[in-house]
Amino acid sequence: MVKVGKWIARHRKLILLLGVLLAIPAVVGMGMTRVNYDLLSYLPEHLETVKGQDILVDEYGMGAFSMVVVEDMELKDVQKMEEKFSKVPHVKDVLWYDDAADLSFPVEMVPEEMRETFFRGDATMMLALFDNTTSSDEAMDAITQMREIADKRCFISGMTGVVTDIKNLCLQELPVYVVIAVLLCLLVLELTSASFLVPVLFLVSIGFAVLYNMGTNIFWGEISYVTQSLTAILQLGVTMDYSIFLLNSYEENKRRFPGEKERAMGHAIANTFKSVMASSVTTIAGFAALCFMTFALGRDLGIVMGKGVIMGVICCVTVLPALILTFDRGIEKTSHKLLIPSMDHLSGFITKHYKAWIVLFLLLLAPAIYGNSNTHIYYNIAQSLPASLPSNVANEKLSEDFDMANMHLILMDKDMDEVKKQKMLEEVGEVEGVKWTLCQNSLIGPSVPDSMIPQEIREMLKSEHCELAFVCSEYGSATDKVNAQIARIDTIVKSYDENIMVIGEAPLMKDLQDVTDVDLKMVNTVSVAAIFLIIMLTFKSISIPVILVAVIEFAIAVNMAIPYYQGISLPFVASIVIGTIQLGATVDYAILMTSRYQKERQRGRTKKEAIDIAHRVSMVSIVSSGFSFFAATFGVAIYSNVDMIGSICTLLARGALISMCVVILLLPAMFMIFDKVICKTSVGFAIEDKKYCIERM
C-alpha cells in the first residue's frame, strides 16, 4: 500500500484532473436521478393494500384521488370549476353532484345520503381521480395545475397534495441544508485545526465524494427524498474523521522523513487506509443493517449511505492527499496555534473520578430504558409538514366542513350479487366512525339497468372485472381509531367475499405501522450483531464488543428517551434509522480509545497507566469528531420544516454529543472495572504487569 500511496503522491495533478473530470458525469447523473416523495410507495409489494393500488391502475387507469372542498360558491360556478379540473392533463375524472342529478333539481329534495355526500352547509365536495399513482410526476403536476385554477374558496386535499407539498418544500430547502452543514462544519474544523486552509481542503475532498455518491444513484433509477436530503450531511458527518486521520499521519511522517513530502504522504496514505478501513467497516455495517427492512426505504437509505462511506474512503486516500500536497505551502502559511486549549487536565480529572461516572450511569440507566421504550411514534406523513401548507389546510377544511378525514375504497367483484352488496355496504355504514358509503347504486339506484347508467359513471365505478365503493371516515390516518375501523370493515367485507379488498391512504398507513414495527426490532438486532462481530474479530475479544456496544446502546437509549420526557412525538422513520446510524457512526469513538488502551496494555503498562494514556491521546480526536458530526446535522435540524428530516437530524446531532460524552466519561470507567475480565477474554491483549515492572528496572 505504501507504493500505491507514493504513486498517488507523485501523480497528484493527474489525480486532481481525474477527480474534476469524474465530477462532470456525477453531476449529470445526480440531475437525472428521480426523487420519490411518497414513502408509502416503499411498502412491500405482497401487501393486499399495495396489490389493490396496482389493480386500480390496471382496471380503472386510476392510481390516486383527491377530495376537493369548495366553500361559498354557487353551484353553476362549481360546475364550471369541475369542468376546468376535468380538462387538466392526467385528471381522469371528477365526480360531483351533477353526475347524479341535474343542477335544476333542488338540493333539498335529493336523498339524504347523496346530500350528505356532496353538501354540508355552504360547502360542497367533489372527488378528482388521477390516471397515475400518488407520487407520479403526472399526478403531482395535475395537483399543481388544479391549485392554479382554484381560487381561495377551493381546497384540494389527499395524499397526492401532501406529496406535492413535500416535493416543493424539499426543493426549496435542500440547497440550504448543504450550506448550513458546510458552514457549521467549517467553523468546528477551524477551531480544532492548526491551519485555516486545511478545513477548506477537507470539505472540498468530501464534496467530491458526495458528488460521486449522488451521481452513481442513477444506476438505481430513483431515491427517496429522505435519502436525498440526508446523504450530503450524513456523509459529511461520518467521513470527516478519515480526513483528520490522514492529516495527522502526514504530519507525523513529515517529522519522520524531513524534506521528503511525497514519501511522507505515501506512508500517510498507507497508514490511513488501514486505520480508515477498520473504522469505516462498522459505519457501513450500521447502514447495511437498514437493508434488512421490509420497508424498502431502509434499503434505499442503507445502500446510498453505505456507498457514500466507501466513496469517502476512496477520496480520503486519493483526492485529499493530492489537495494537501498541491496546497502544502498555503497550509504552512495559514498555520496557527490551536484555538482549543489542552485537555490533559480534564482527561486526568475524568479518569481519576471514574467511580462517579459509574454511579451516574446506574442512575440514568432505568430512566433511559423506560423513556426509550415509551417514546411516542407517529405514522401520519402529513403530520410531518407545517400546518400552513395547502394540503394540510385542505385536510383541515375537509374535517371542519364535512366531519371527514379519510376515504377508504372497497374493491369488489363487479358481478357480486346486488342484494349481498347492498347488505354488505349497510353493515360497513354502521361501523363506528363511518359517515357514509357510496357506490353506483347510491348515485343511480339499484333498479336502474346498466344500459341506462351514464357511461361516465359506469367507467368511474365499474371496470371489466371490478366495482368500487367509497367509504367516508371521520377518523384521521394512522390513528388507533381508524386502524380499528379498517380492521372491522375488512372483517365485514371478507365475510361476503374473501377476495374483496379495503384500500386507500389509511389502510396503507395501517400496513406501514405494522411493517415498520417489525422492521425496528429487526434492524436493531442485525446492526448490533454485525457490529458486535466486527469488534470481536478486530480485537480478538469476547468482552470488548460487549462493553463497547453496551456503552453506545446506552447513549442511544438516552438520546431516544429525551423526546419522551419532552412530550414530543417522533416520525416513524426517525425511530427506525437513528439506532443503527448512531451505533455505526459513533462506535468509532469507542474503538479509537480501545485501540490505544489495547496498545498500551500490550506494551506492558498497568491498567491505570494504559487507560490514562488512551483517554488523554484519544480525547481530542473524539471531541473533534463528535462536534463535527453535531455541526453537520444541528443546523439542518433547526432549519428544516419537514419533521421527517428535522427529527432525524435532531436525533443525530444530539446523539453525536451524547455518544461523545458517554465514551469520554463512561468507557474508561468500564476499562478500570473490567480490565481483568478483558485481559482474560481477549487474545494477546496485555502482558503481565510484573514483566513490565522488570523491564522498567
CSV table of N, CA, C and O in Angstrom, one decimal, residues 31-101:
chain,number,residue,atom,x,y,z
A,31,GLY,N,-28.5,14.9,-11.6
A,31,GLY,CA,-29.6,15.6,-12.2
A,31,GLY,C,-30.7,14.6,-12.8
A,31,GLY,O,-31.9,14.9,-12.9
A,32,MET,N,-30.2,13.5,-13.3
A,32,MET,CA,-31.1,12.5,-14.0
A,32,MET,C,-31.7,11.5,-13.0
A,32,MET,O,-32.5,10.7,-13.4
A,33,THR,N,-31.3,11.5,-11.7
A,33,THR,CA,-31.9,10.5,-10.8
A,33,THR,C,-33.2,11.1,-10.3
A,33,THR,O,-33.3,12.2,-9.7
A,34,ARG,N,-34.2,10.3,-10.4
A,34,ARG,CA,-35.6,10.7,-10.0
A,34,ARG,C,-35.6,10.7,-8.5
A,34,ARG,O,-35.1,9.8,-7.8
A,35,VAL,N,-36.4,11.6,-7.9
A,35,VAL,CA,-36.6,11.6,-6.4
A,35,VAL,C,-38.0,11.2,-6.1
A,35,VAL,O,-39.0,11.8,-6.7
A,36,ASN,N,-38.2,10.2,-5.3
A,36,ASN,CA,-39.5,9.7,-4.9
A,36,ASN,C,-40.0,10.4,-3.6
A,36,ASN,O,-39.3,10.3,-2.6
A,37,TYR,N,-41.1,11.1,-3.6
A,37,TYR,CA,-41.6,11.8,-2.4
A,37,TYR,C,-42.7,11.1,-1.7
A,37,TYR,O,-43.2,11.7,-0.7
A,38,ASP,N,-43.0,9.9,-2.1
A,38,ASP,CA,-44.1,9.2,-1.5
A,38,ASP,C,-43.5,8.0,-0.7
A,38,ASP,O,-43.1,7.0,-1.3
A,39,LEU,N,-43.5,8.1,0.6
A,39,LEU,CA,-42.9,7.0,1.4
A,39,LEU,C,-43.8,5.7,1.4
A,39,LEU,O,-43.3,4.6,1.6
A,40,LEU,N,-45.1,5.9,1.1
A,40,LEU,CA,-46.0,4.7,1.1
A,40,LEU,C,-45.7,3.8,-0.1
A,40,LEU,O,-46.0,2.6,0.0
A,41,SER,N,-45.0,4.3,-1.1
A,41,SER,CA,-44.7,3.5,-2.3
A,41,SER,C,-43.5,2.5,-1.9
A,41,SER,O,-43.3,1.6,-2.7
A,42,TYR,N,-42.9,2.6,-0.7
A,42,TYR,CA,-41.9,1.7,-0.3
A,42,TYR,C,-42.4,0.5,0.4
A,42,TYR,O,-41.6,-0.3,0.9
A,43,LEU,N,-43.7,0.4,0.6
A,43,LEU,CA,-44.3,-0.7,1.3
A,43,LEU,C,-44.1,-2.0,0.4
A,43,LEU,O,-44.0,-1.9,-0.8
A,44,PRO,N,-44.0,-3.2,1.1
A,44,PRO,CA,-43.7,-4.4,0.3
A,44,PRO,C,-44.9,-4.7,-0.7
A,44,PRO,O,-46.0,-4.5,-0.4
A,45,GLU,N,-44.5,-5.2,-1.8
A,45,GLU,CA,-45.5,-5.5,-2.9
A,45,GLU,C,-46.5,-6.6,-2.6
A,45,GLU,O,-47.5,-6.6,-3.2
A,46,HIS,N,-46.2,-7.4,-1.6
A,46,HIS,CA,-47.1,-8.6,-1.3
A,46,HIS,C,-48.3,-8.1,-0.5
A,46,HIS,O,-49.2,-8.9,-0.3
A,47,LEU,N,-48.3,-6.9,0.1
A,47,LEU,CA,-49.4,-6.5,0.9
A,47,LEU,C,-50.7,-6.3,0.0
A,47,LEU,O,-50.6,-5.8,-1.1
A,48,GLU,N,-51.8,-6.6,0.6
A,48,GLU,CA,-53.1,-6.5,-0.1
A,48,GLU,C,-53.4,-5.1,-0.5
A,48,GLU,O,-53.9,-4.8,-1.6
A,49,THR,N,-53.0,-4.1,0.3
A,49,THR,CA,-53.3,-2.7,0.0
A,49,THR,C,-52.5,-2.3,-1.2
A,49,THR,O,-53.0,-1.5,-2.0
A,50,VAL,N,-51.2,-2.8,-1.3
A,50,VAL,CA,-50.4,-2.4,-2.4
A,50,VAL,C,-50.9,-3.0,-3.7
A,50,VAL,O,-50.9,-2.4,-4.7
A,51,LYS,N,-51.3,-4.3,-3.6
A,51,LYS,CA,-51.9,-5.0,-4.7
A,51,LYS,C,-53.1,-4.3,-5.2
A,51,LYS,O,-53.4,-4.2,-6.4
A,52,GLY,N,-53.9,-3.8,-4.3
A,52,GLY,CA,-55.2,-3.1,-4.6
A,52,GLY,C,-54.9,-1.9,-5.4
A,52,GLY,O,-55.6,-1.5,-6.3
A,53,GLN,N,-53.8,-1.1,-5.0
A,53,GLN,CA,-53.5,0.1,-5.7
A,53,GLN,C,-53.1,-0.2,-7.2
A,53,GLN,O,-53.4,0.5,-8.1
A,54,ASP,N,-52.4,-1.4,-7.3
A,54,ASP,CA,-52.0,-1.8,-8.7
A,54,ASP,C,-53.2,-2.1,-9.5
A,54,ASP,O,-53.3,-1.8,-10.7
A,55,ILE,N,-54.2,-2.8,-8.9
A,55,ILE,CA,-55.4,-3.1,-9.6
A,55,ILE,C,-56.2,-1.9,-10.0
A,55,ILE,O,-56.7,-1.8,-11.1
A,56,LEU,N,-56.2,-0.9,-9.2
A,56,LEU,CA,-56.8,0.4,-9.5
A,56,LEU,C,-56.2,1.0,-10.8
A,56,LEU,O,-57.0,1.4,-11.7
A,57,VAL,N,-54.9,0.9,-10.9
A,57,VAL,CA,-54.2,1.4,-12.1
A,57,VAL,C,-54.6,0.6,-13.4
A,57,VAL,O,-54.9,1.1,-14.4
A,58,ASP,N,-54.5,-0.8,-13.2
A,58,ASP,CA,-54.7,-1.7,-14.3
A,58,ASP,C,-56.2,-1.7,-14.7
A,58,ASP,O,-56.5,-1.7,-15.9
A,59,GLU,N,-57.1,-1.7,-13.8
A,59,GLU,CA,-58.5,-1.9,-14.1
A,59,GLU,C,-59.2,-0.5,-14.5
A,59,GLU,O,-60.1,-0.5,-15.4
A,60,TYR,N,-58.8,0.5,-13.8
A,60,TYR,CA,-59.5,1.8,-13.9
A,60,TYR,C,-58.7,2.9,-14.6
A,60,TYR,O,-59.1,4.0,-14.9
A,61,GLY,N,-57.4,2.6,-14.7
A,61,GLY,CA,-56.5,3.7,-15.2
A,61,GLY,C,-56.4,4.8,-14.2
A,61,GLY,O,-56.2,5.9,-14.5
A,62,MET,N,-56.6,4.4,-12.9
A,62,MET,CA,-56.7,5.4,-11.8
A,62,MET,C,-55.7,5.0,-10.7
A,62,MET,O,-55.8,3.8,-10.2
A,63,GLY,N,-54.8,5.9,-10.3
A,63,GLY,CA,-53.9,5.5,-9.2
A,63,GLY,C,-54.0,6.3,-8.0
A,63,GLY,O,-53.4,6.0,-6.9
A,64,ALA,N,-54.7,7.4,-8.0
A,64,ALA,CA,-54.8,8.3,-6.9
A,64,ALA,C,-56.1,9.2,-7.0
A,64,ALA,O,-56.7,9.3,-8.1
A,65,PHE,N,-56.5,9.8,-5.9
A,65,PHE,CA,-57.6,10.7,-5.9
A,65,PHE,C,-57.5,11.8,-4.9
A,65,PHE,O,-56.7,11.6,-3.9
A,66,SER,N,-58.2,12.9,-5.1
A,66,SER,CA,-58.2,14.0,-4.1
A,66,SER,C,-59.6,14.4,-3.9
A,66,SER,O,-60.4,14.5,-4.8
A,67,MET,N,-59.9,14.7,-2.6
A,67,MET,CA,-61.2,15.3,-2.2
A,67,MET,C,-61.0,16.9,-2.3
A,67,MET,O,-60.1,17.4,-1.8
A,68,VAL,N,-61.9,17.5,-3.1
A,68,VAL,CA,-61.9,18.9,-3.3
A,68,VAL,C,-63.0,19.6,-2.6
A,68,VAL,O,-64.2,19.3,-2.9
A,69,VAL,N,-62.7,20.5,-1.6
A,69,VAL,CA,-63.8,21.2,-0.9
A,69,VAL,C,-63.9,22.6,-1.4
A,69,VAL,O,-62.9,23.3,-1.6
A,70,VAL,N,-65.1,23.0,-1.7
A,70,VAL,CA,-65.4,24.3,-2.2
A,70,VAL,C,-66.4,25.0,-1.3
A,70,VAL,O,-67.5,24.5,-1.0
A,71,GLU,N,-66.0,26.2,-0.8
A,71,GLU,CA,-66.9,27.0,0.1
A,71,GLU,C,-67.5,28.2,-0.6
A,71,GLU,O,-66.8,28.9,-1.4
A,72,ASP,N,-68.7,28.5,-0.2
A,72,ASP,CA,-69.4,29.7,-0.6
A,72,ASP,C,-69.3,30.0,-2.0
A,72,ASP,O,-69.0,31.1,-2.5
A,73,MET,N,-69.7,29.0,-2.9
A,73,MET,CA,-69.7,29.2,-4.3
A,73,MET,C,-71.0,28.7,-4.9
A,73,MET,O,-71.4,27.6,-4.5
A,74,GLU,N,-71.5,29.4,-5.8
A,74,GLU,CA,-72.8,29.0,-6.5
A,74,GLU,C,-72.5,27.7,-7.3
A,74,GLU,O,-71.4,27.5,-7.8
A,75,LEU,N,-73.6,26.9,-7.3
A,75,LEU,CA,-73.5,25.6,-8.0
A,75,LEU,C,-73.0,25.7,-9.4
A,75,LEU,O,-72.2,24.9,-9.9
A,76,LYS,N,-73.5,26.7,-10.1
A,76,LYS,CA,-73.1,26.8,-11.6
A,76,LYS,C,-71.6,27.2,-11.7
A,76,LYS,O,-71.0,26.7,-12.6
A,77,ASP,N,-71.1,27.9,-10.7
A,77,ASP,CA,-69.6,28.2,-10.7
A,77,ASP,C,-68.8,27.0,-10.3
A,77,ASP,O,-67.7,26.8,-10.8
A,78,VAL,N,-69.4,26.2,-9.4
A,78,VAL,CA,-68.7,24.9,-9.0
A,78,VAL,C,-68.6,24.0,-10.2
A,78,VAL,O,-67.6,23.4,-10.5
A,79,GLN,N,-69.7,24.0,-11.0
A,79,GLN,CA,-69.8,23.1,-12.2
A,79,GLN,C,-68.7,23.6,-13.2
A,79,GLN,O,-68.0,22.8,-13.8
A,80,LYS,N,-68.5,24.9,-13.3
A,80,LYS,CA,-67.5,25.4,-14.3
A,80,LYS,C,-66.1,25.0,-13.8
A,80,LYS,O,-65.3,24.6,-14.6
A,81,MET,N,-65.9,25.1,-12.5
A,81,MET,CA,-64.6,24.7,-11.9
A,81,MET,C,-64.4,23.2,-12.1
A,81,MET,O,-63.3,22.8,-12.5
A,82,GLU,N,-65.4,22.4,-12.0
A,82,GLU,CA,-65.3,21.0,-12.2
A,82,GLU,C,-64.9,20.7,-13.6
A,82,GLU,O,-64.1,19.8,-13.9
A,83,GLU,N,-65.5,21.4,-14.6
A,83,GLU,CA,-65.2,21.3,-16.0
A,83,GLU,C,-63.7,21.6,-16.2
A,83,GLU,O,-63.0,20.9,-17.0
A,84,LYS,N,-63.2,22.7,-15.6
A,84,LYS,CA,-61.8,23.1,-15.8
A,84,LYS,C,-60.9,22.0,-15.2
A,84,LYS,O,-59.9,21.7,-15.8
A,85,PHE,N,-61.3,21.5,-14.0
A,85,PHE,CA,-60.4,20.4,-13.4
A,85,PHE,C,-60.4,19.2,-14.3
A,85,PHE,O,-59.3,18.6,-14.5
A,86,SER,N,-61.5,18.9,-15.0
A,86,SER,CA,-61.6,17.7,-15.8
A,86,SER,C,-60.7,17.8,-17.0
A,86,SER,O,-60.3,16.8,-17.6
A,87,LYS,N,-60.4,19.0,-17.4
A,87,LYS,CA,-59.5,19.2,-18.6
A,87,LYS,C,-58.0,19.2,-18.3
A,87,LYS,O,-57.2,19.3,-19.2
A,88,VAL,N,-57.7,19.2,-17.0
A,88,VAL,CA,-56.3,19.2,-16.6
A,88,VAL,C,-55.7,17.9,-17.0
A,88,VAL,O,-56.3,16.8,-16.8
A,89,PRO,N,-54.5,17.9,-17.7
A,89,PRO,CA,-53.9,16.6,-18.1
A,89,PRO,C,-53.7,15.7,-16.9
A,89,PRO,O,-53.3,16.1,-15.8
A,90,HIS,N,-54.0,14.4,-17.1
A,90,HIS,CA,-53.9,13.3,-16.1
A,90,HIS,C,-55.0,13.3,-15.0
A,90,HIS,O,-54.9,12.5,-14.0
A,91,VAL,N,-55.9,14.2,-15.1
A,91,VAL,CA,-57.1,14.1,-14.2
A,91,VAL,C,-58.1,13.2,-15.0
A,91,VAL,O,-58.6,13.6,-16.1
A,92,LYS,N,-58.3,12.0,-14.6
A,92,LYS,CA,-59.1,11.1,-15.3
A,92,LYS,C,-60.6,11.4,-15.3
A,92,LYS,O,-61.3,11.3,-16.3
A,93,ASP,N,-61.0,11.9,-14.1
A,93,ASP,CA,-62.4,12.2,-14.0
A,93,ASP,C,-62.7,13.0,-12.7
A,93,ASP,O,-61.8,13.0,-11.8
A,94,VAL,N,-63.8,13.7,-12.7
A,94,VAL,CA,-64.2,14.4,-11.4
A,94,VAL,C,-65.6,14.1,-11.1
A,94,VAL,O,-66.5,14.3,-11.9
A,95,LEU,N,-65.8,13.5,-10.0
A,95,LEU,CA,-67.1,13.0,-9.5
A,95,LEU,C,-67.7,14.1,-8.6
A,95,LEU,O,-67.1,14.5,-7.6
A,96,TRP,N,-69.0,14.6,-9.0
A,96,TRP,CA,-69.7,15.6,-8.2
A,96,TRP,C,-71.2,15.3,-8.3
A,96,TRP,O,-71.6,14.4,-9.0
A,97,TYR,N,-71.9,16.2,-7.6
A,97,TYR,CA,-73.4,16.1,-7.6
A,97,TYR,C,-74.0,16.0,-8.9
A,97,TYR,O,-75.0,15.3,-9.2
A,98,ASP,N,-73.5,16.8,-9.9
A,98,ASP,CA,-74.1,16.9,-11.2
A,98,ASP,C,-74.0,15.6,-12.0
A,98,ASP,O,-74.6,15.5,-13.1
A,99,ASP,N,-73.2,14.7,-11.5
A,99,ASP,CA,-73.1,13.4,-12.2
A,99,ASP,C,-74.3,12.5,-11.9
A,99,ASP,O,-74.5,11.5,-12.6
A,100,ALA,N,-75.0,12.8,-10.8
A,100,ALA,CA,-76.1,12.0,-10.4
A,100,ALA,C,-77.5,12.7,-10.5
A,100,ALA,O,-78.5,12.1,-10.6
A,101,ALA,N,-77.4,14.1,-10.5
A,101,ALA,CA,-78.7,14.8,-10.6
A,101,ALA,C,-78.5,16.1,-11.4
A,101,ALA,O,-77.4,16.7,-11.4
